[in-house]
Tab-separated table of C-alpha atoms in Angstrom:
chain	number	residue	atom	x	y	z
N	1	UNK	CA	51.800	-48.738	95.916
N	2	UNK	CA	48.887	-49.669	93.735
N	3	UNK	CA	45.401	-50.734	95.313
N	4	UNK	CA	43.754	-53.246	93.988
N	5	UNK	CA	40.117	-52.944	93.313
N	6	UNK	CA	37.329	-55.604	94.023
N	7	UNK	CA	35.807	-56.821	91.087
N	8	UNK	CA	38.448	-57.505	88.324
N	9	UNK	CA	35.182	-58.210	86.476
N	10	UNK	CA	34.552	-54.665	85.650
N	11	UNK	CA	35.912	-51.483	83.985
N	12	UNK	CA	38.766	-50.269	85.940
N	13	UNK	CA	36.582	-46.773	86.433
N	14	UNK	CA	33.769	-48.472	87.685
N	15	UNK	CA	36.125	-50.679	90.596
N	16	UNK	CA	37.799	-46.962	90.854
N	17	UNK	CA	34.388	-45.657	91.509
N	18	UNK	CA	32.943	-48.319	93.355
N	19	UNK	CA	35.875	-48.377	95.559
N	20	UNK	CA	35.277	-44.399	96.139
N	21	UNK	CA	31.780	-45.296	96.875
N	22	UNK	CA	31.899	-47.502	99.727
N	23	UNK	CA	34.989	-45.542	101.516
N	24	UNK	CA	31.706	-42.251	101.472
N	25	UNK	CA	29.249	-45.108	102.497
N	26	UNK	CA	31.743	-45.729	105.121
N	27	UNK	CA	32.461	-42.522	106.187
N	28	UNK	CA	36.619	-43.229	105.558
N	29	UNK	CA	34.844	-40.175	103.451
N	30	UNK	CA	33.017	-37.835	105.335
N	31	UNK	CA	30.738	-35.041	104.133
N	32	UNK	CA	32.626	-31.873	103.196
N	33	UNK	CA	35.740	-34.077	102.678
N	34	UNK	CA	37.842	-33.670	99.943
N	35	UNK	CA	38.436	-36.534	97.452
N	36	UNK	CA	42.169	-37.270	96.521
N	37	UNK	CA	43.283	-35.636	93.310
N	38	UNK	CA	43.199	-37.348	90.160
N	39	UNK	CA	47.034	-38.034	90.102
N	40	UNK	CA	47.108	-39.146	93.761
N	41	UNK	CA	44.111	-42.022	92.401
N	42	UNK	CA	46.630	-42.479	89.318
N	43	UNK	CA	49.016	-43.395	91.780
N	44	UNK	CA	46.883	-45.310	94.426
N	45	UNK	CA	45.344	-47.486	91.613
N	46	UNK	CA	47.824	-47.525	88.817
N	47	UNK	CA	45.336	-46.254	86.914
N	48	UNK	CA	45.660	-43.649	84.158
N	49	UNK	CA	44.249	-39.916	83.988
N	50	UNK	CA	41.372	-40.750	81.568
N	51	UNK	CA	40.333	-44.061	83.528
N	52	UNK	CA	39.935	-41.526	86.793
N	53	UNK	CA	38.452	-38.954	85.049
N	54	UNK	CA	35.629	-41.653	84.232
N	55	UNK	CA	35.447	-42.555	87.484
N	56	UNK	CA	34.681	-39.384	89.013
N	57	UNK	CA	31.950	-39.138	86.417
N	58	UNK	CA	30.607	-42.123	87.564
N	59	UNK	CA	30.755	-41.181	90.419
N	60	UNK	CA	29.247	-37.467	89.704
N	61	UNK	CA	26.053	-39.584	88.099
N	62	UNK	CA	25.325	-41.171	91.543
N	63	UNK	CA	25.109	-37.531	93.109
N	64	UNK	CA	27.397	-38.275	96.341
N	65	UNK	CA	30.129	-35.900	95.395
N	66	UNK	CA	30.036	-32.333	93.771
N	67	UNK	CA	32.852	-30.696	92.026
N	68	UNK	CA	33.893	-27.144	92.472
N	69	UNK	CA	35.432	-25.222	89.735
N	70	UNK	CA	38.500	-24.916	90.331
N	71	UNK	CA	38.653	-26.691	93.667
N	72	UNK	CA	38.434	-30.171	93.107
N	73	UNK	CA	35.651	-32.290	94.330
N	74	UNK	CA	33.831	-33.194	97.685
N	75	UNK	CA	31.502	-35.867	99.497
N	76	UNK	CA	28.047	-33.607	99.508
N	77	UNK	CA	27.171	-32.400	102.741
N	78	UNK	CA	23.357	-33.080	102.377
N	79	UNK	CA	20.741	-34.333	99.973
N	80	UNK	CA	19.401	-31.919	96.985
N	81	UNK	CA	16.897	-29.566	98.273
N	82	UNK	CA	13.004	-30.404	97.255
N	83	UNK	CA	11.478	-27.659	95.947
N	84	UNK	CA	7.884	-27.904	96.430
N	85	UNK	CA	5.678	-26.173	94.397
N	86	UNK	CA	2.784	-26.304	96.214
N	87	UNK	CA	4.246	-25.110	99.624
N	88	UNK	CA	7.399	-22.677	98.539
N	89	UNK	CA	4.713	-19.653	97.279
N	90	UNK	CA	2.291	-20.042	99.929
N	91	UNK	CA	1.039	-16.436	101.041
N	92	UNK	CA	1.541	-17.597	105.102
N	93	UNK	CA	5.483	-17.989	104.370
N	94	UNK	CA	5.573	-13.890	102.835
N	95	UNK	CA	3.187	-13.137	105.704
N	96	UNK	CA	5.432	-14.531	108.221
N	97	UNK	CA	8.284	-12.407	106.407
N	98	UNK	CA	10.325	-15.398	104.643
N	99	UNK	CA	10.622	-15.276	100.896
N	100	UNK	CA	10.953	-18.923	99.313
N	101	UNK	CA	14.320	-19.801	99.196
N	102	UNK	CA	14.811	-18.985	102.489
N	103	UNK	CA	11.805	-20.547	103.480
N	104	UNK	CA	12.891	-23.807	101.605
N	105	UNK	CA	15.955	-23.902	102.860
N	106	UNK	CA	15.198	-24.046	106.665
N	107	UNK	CA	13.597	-27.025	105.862
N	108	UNK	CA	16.218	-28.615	104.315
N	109	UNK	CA	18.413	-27.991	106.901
N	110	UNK	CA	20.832	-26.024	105.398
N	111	UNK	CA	22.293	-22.255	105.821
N	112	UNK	CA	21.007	-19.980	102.779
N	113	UNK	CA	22.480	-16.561	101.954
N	114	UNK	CA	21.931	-14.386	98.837
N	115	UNK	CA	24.792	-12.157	97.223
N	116	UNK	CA	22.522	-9.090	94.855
N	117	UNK	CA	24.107	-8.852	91.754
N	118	UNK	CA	22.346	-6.286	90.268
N	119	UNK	CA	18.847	-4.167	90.946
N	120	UNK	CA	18.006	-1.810	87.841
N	121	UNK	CA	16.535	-0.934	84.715
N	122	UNK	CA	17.431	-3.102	81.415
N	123	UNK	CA	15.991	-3.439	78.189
N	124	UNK	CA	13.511	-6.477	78.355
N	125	UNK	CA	15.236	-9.853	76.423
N	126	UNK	CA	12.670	-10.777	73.540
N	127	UNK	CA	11.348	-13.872	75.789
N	128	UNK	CA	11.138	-11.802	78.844
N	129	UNK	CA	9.294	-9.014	76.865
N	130	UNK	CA	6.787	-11.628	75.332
N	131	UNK	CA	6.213	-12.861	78.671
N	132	UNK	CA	5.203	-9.236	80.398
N	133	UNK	CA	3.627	-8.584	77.103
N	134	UNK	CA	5.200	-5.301	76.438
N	135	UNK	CA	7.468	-4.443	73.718
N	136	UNK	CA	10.375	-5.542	73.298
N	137	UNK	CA	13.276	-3.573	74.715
N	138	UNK	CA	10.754	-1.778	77.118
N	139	UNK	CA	12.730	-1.100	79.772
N	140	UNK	CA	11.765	-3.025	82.917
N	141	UNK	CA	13.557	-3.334	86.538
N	142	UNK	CA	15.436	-6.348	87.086
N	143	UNK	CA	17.129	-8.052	89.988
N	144	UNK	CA	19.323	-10.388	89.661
N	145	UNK	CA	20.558	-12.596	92.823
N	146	UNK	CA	22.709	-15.537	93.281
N	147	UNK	CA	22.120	-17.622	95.779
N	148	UNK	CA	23.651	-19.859	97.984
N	149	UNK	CA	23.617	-22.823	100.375
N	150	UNK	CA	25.999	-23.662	103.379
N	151	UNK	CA	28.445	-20.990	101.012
N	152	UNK	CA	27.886	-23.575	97.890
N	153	UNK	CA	26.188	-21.138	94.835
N	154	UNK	CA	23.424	-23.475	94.116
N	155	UNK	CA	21.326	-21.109	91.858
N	156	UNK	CA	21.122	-17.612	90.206
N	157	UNK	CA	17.867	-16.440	89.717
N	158	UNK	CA	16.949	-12.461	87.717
N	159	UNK	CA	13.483	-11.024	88.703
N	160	UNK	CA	11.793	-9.015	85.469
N	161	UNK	CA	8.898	-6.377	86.750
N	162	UNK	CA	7.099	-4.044	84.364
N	163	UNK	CA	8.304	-0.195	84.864
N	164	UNK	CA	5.388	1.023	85.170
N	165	UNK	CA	4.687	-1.319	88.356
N	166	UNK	CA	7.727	-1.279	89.699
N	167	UNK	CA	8.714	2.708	89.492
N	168	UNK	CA	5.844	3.149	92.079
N	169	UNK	CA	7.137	0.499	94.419
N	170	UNK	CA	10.318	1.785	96.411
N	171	UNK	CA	11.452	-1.349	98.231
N	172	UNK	CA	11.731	-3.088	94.564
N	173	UNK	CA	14.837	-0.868	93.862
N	174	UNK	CA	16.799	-1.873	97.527
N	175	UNK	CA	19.143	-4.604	97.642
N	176	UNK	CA	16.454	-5.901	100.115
N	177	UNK	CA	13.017	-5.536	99.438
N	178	UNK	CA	11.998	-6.535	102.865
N	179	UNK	CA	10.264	-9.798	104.769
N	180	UNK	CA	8.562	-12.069	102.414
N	181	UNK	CA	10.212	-10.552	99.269
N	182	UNK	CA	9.121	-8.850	96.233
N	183	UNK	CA	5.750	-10.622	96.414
N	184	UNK	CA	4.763	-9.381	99.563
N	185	UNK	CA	5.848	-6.022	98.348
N	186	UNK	CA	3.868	-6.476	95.485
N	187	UNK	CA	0.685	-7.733	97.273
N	188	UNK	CA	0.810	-4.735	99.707
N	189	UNK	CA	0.447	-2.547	96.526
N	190	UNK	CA	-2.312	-3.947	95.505
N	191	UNK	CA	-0.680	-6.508	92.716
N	192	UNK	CA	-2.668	-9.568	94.855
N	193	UNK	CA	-0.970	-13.168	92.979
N	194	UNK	CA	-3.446	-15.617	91.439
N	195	UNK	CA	-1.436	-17.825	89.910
N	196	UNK	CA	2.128	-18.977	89.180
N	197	UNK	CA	2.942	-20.910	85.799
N	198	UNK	CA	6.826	-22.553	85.488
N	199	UNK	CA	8.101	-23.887	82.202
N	200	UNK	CA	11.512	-26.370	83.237
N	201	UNK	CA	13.954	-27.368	80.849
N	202	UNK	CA	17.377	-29.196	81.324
N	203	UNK	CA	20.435	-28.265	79.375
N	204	UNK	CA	24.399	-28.309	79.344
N	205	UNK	CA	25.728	-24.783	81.640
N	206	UNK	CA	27.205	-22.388	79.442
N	207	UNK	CA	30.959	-21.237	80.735
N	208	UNK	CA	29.116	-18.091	82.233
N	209	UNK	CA	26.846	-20.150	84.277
N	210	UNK	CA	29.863	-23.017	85.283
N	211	UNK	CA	31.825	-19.791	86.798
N	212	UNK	CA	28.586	-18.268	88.360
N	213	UNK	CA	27.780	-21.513	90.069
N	214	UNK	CA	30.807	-23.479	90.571
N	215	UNK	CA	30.170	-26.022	88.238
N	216	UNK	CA	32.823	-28.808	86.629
N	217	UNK	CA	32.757	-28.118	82.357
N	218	UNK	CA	29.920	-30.463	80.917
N	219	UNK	CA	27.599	-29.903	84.135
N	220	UNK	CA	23.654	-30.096	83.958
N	221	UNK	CA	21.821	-27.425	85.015
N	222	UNK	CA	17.655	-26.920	85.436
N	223	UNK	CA	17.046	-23.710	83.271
N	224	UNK	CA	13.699	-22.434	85.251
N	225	UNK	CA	11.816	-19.823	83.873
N	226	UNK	CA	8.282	-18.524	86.017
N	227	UNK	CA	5.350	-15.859	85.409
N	228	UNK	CA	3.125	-14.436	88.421
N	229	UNK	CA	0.135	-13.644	87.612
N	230	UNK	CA	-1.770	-11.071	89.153
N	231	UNK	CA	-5.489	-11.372	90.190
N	232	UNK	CA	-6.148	-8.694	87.442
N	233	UNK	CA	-4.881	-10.920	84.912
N	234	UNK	CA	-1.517	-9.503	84.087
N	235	UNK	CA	1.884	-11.156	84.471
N	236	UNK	CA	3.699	-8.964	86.631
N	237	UNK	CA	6.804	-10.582	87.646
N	238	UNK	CA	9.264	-12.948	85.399
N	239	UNK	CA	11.693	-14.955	87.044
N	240	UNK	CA	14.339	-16.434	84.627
N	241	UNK	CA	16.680	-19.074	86.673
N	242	UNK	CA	19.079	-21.482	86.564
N	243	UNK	CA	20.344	-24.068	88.998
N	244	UNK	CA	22.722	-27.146	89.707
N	245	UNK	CA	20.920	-29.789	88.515
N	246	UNK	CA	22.547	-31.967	91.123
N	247	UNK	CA	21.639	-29.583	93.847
N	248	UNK	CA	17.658	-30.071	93.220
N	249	UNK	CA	14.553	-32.052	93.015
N	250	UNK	CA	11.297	-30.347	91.458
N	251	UNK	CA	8.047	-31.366	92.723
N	252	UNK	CA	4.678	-30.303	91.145
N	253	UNK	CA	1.031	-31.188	92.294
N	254	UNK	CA	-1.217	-31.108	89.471
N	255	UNK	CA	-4.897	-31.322	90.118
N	256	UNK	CA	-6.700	-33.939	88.596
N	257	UNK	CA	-10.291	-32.862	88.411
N	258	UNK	CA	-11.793	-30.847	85.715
C-alpha cells in the first residue's frame, strides 16, 4: 500500500525525503540502520525509481545517511570528524606515542584502524617530485595506508620521504613505524618539523577512489595534499590524501598579526 507523504505542496522526492528525515530524527531510524531499498520506497510511496533516487540524494546533501558501494545506504552513526589543524600535529600527541589520526579519532569518539597498503620505493609522481624538490622519477619510499573508522574506510592517505632520508631510518620501511608515527621517527633522527603547509581541493572520486573508500558513483571527496618541513628548511615528508567529503570538517587557525 502506498504512503502518503505530508506536503502535497512539494516534489514527490523532497516529501520522500522529508518523510525519511523525520523517521532518523525519530529514531523509527536508528544509527547504523539500514534504509529500505529503492524498490521497497517505490512500493511504499508509489513512487518511481528516478523520483527515489532523488530522494536519497537529497537526502545524501543533508549528511544523515552514507551510502556504501555496493551495500546500500545507512543512518550515520556519528557526526564527521573535525580535523583540527592546530591540535592534530602537536609534538605532545607523537610524544605520548599517538600519531594523528588516531589521536583525532579518540576524540571523536569513534574506533580507528589502519589497513598498510603498501611501504616501498616508487618513482616520485611529477607533483610529488616538485614538492621534495628532487628530480623527477627519483625514487623515494612511500607508504600508502587506508584508513578507517568504526570499519567505515573514511580516507586513504600515501606518505612520500626522500631516499636519501628515509634509507637511514629503519622503522620507515615496517608496516608500523612505531608510537607517534613517522614524525616521531623522523624527529628522533634529527629531521626536527618546523612547519606544515596543506593545499585542499574538492573534486568528484574517480572509480579507483569510490572502490577504495566505499563511496556511491558521483561522491565528493577532499583531495588533501601536505609538506613537512624540516627545521633545516627542507620538505621532507609529502602526504598526498583523499577523503569522504561527508566524513569531514577542516579547521584551520590562521594568525592574524604580521
Amino acid at each position: 500500500m502506498a504512503t502518503s507523504t505530508r506536503d502535497s505542496g512539494k516534489p514527490k522526492y523532497l516529501q520522500i525525503a522529508d518523510d525519511l528525515v523525520q523517521q532518523i530524527k525519530g529514531r523509527d531510524l536508528p544509527p547504523g540502520e539500514q534504509l529500505p531499498s529503492e524498490s521497497d520506497l517505490m512500493e511504499k510511496y508509489a513512487a518511481s525509481q528516478g523520483t527515489v533516487r532523488k530522494a536519497f540524494a537529497e537526502l545524501r546533501a543533508t549528511g544523515l545517511i552514507e551510502t556504501r558501494h555496493g551495500k546500500g545506504s545507512y543512518v550515520k552513526r556519528r557526526p564527521p570528524v573535525r580535523r583540527k589543524s592546530s591540535d592534530r600535529f602537536r609534538r605532545s600527541h607523537r610524544t605520548a606515542g599517538k600519531a594523528a589520526y588516531l589521536a583525532e579519532a579518540e576524540q571523536a569518539g569513534s574506533t580507528p584502524s589502519v589497513s598498510v597498503l603498501y611501504v616501498g620505493p616508487v618513482d616520485a609522481p611529477e607533483e610529488i617530485a616538485e614538492r621534495l624538490s628532487v628530480p623527477a622519477g627519483a625514487k623515494v619510499l612511500a607508504r600508502r595506508r587506508l584508513y578507517f573508522s568504526d570499519g567505515i574506510p573514511t580516507e586513504e592517505a600515501t606518505s612520500y620521504l626522500p631516499w636519501d632520508i628515509a634509507k637511514d631510518i629503519p622503522e620507515l620501511f615496517e608496516e608500523n613505524p612505531g608510537g607517534g608515527g613517522i614524525y616521531a621517527r623522523l624527529e628522533e633522527h634529527g629531521h626536527v618539523l618546523k612547519e606544515l603547509s596543506e593545499t585542499v581541493r574538492v573534486r568528484l572520486a574517480t572509480k579507483q577512489e569510490i572502490a577504495a573508500l566505499s563511496l556511491s558513483p558521483g561522491s565528493p571527496i577532499i583531495h588533501l595534499t601536505r609538506n613537512a618541513e624540516s627545521e633545516a628548511g627542507r620538505v621532507i615528508e609529502v602526504c598526498d590524501t583523499f577523503m569522504a567529503a561527508d566524513q569531514f570538517v577542516l579547521e584551520y587557525r590562521i594568525p592574524a598579526d604580521d
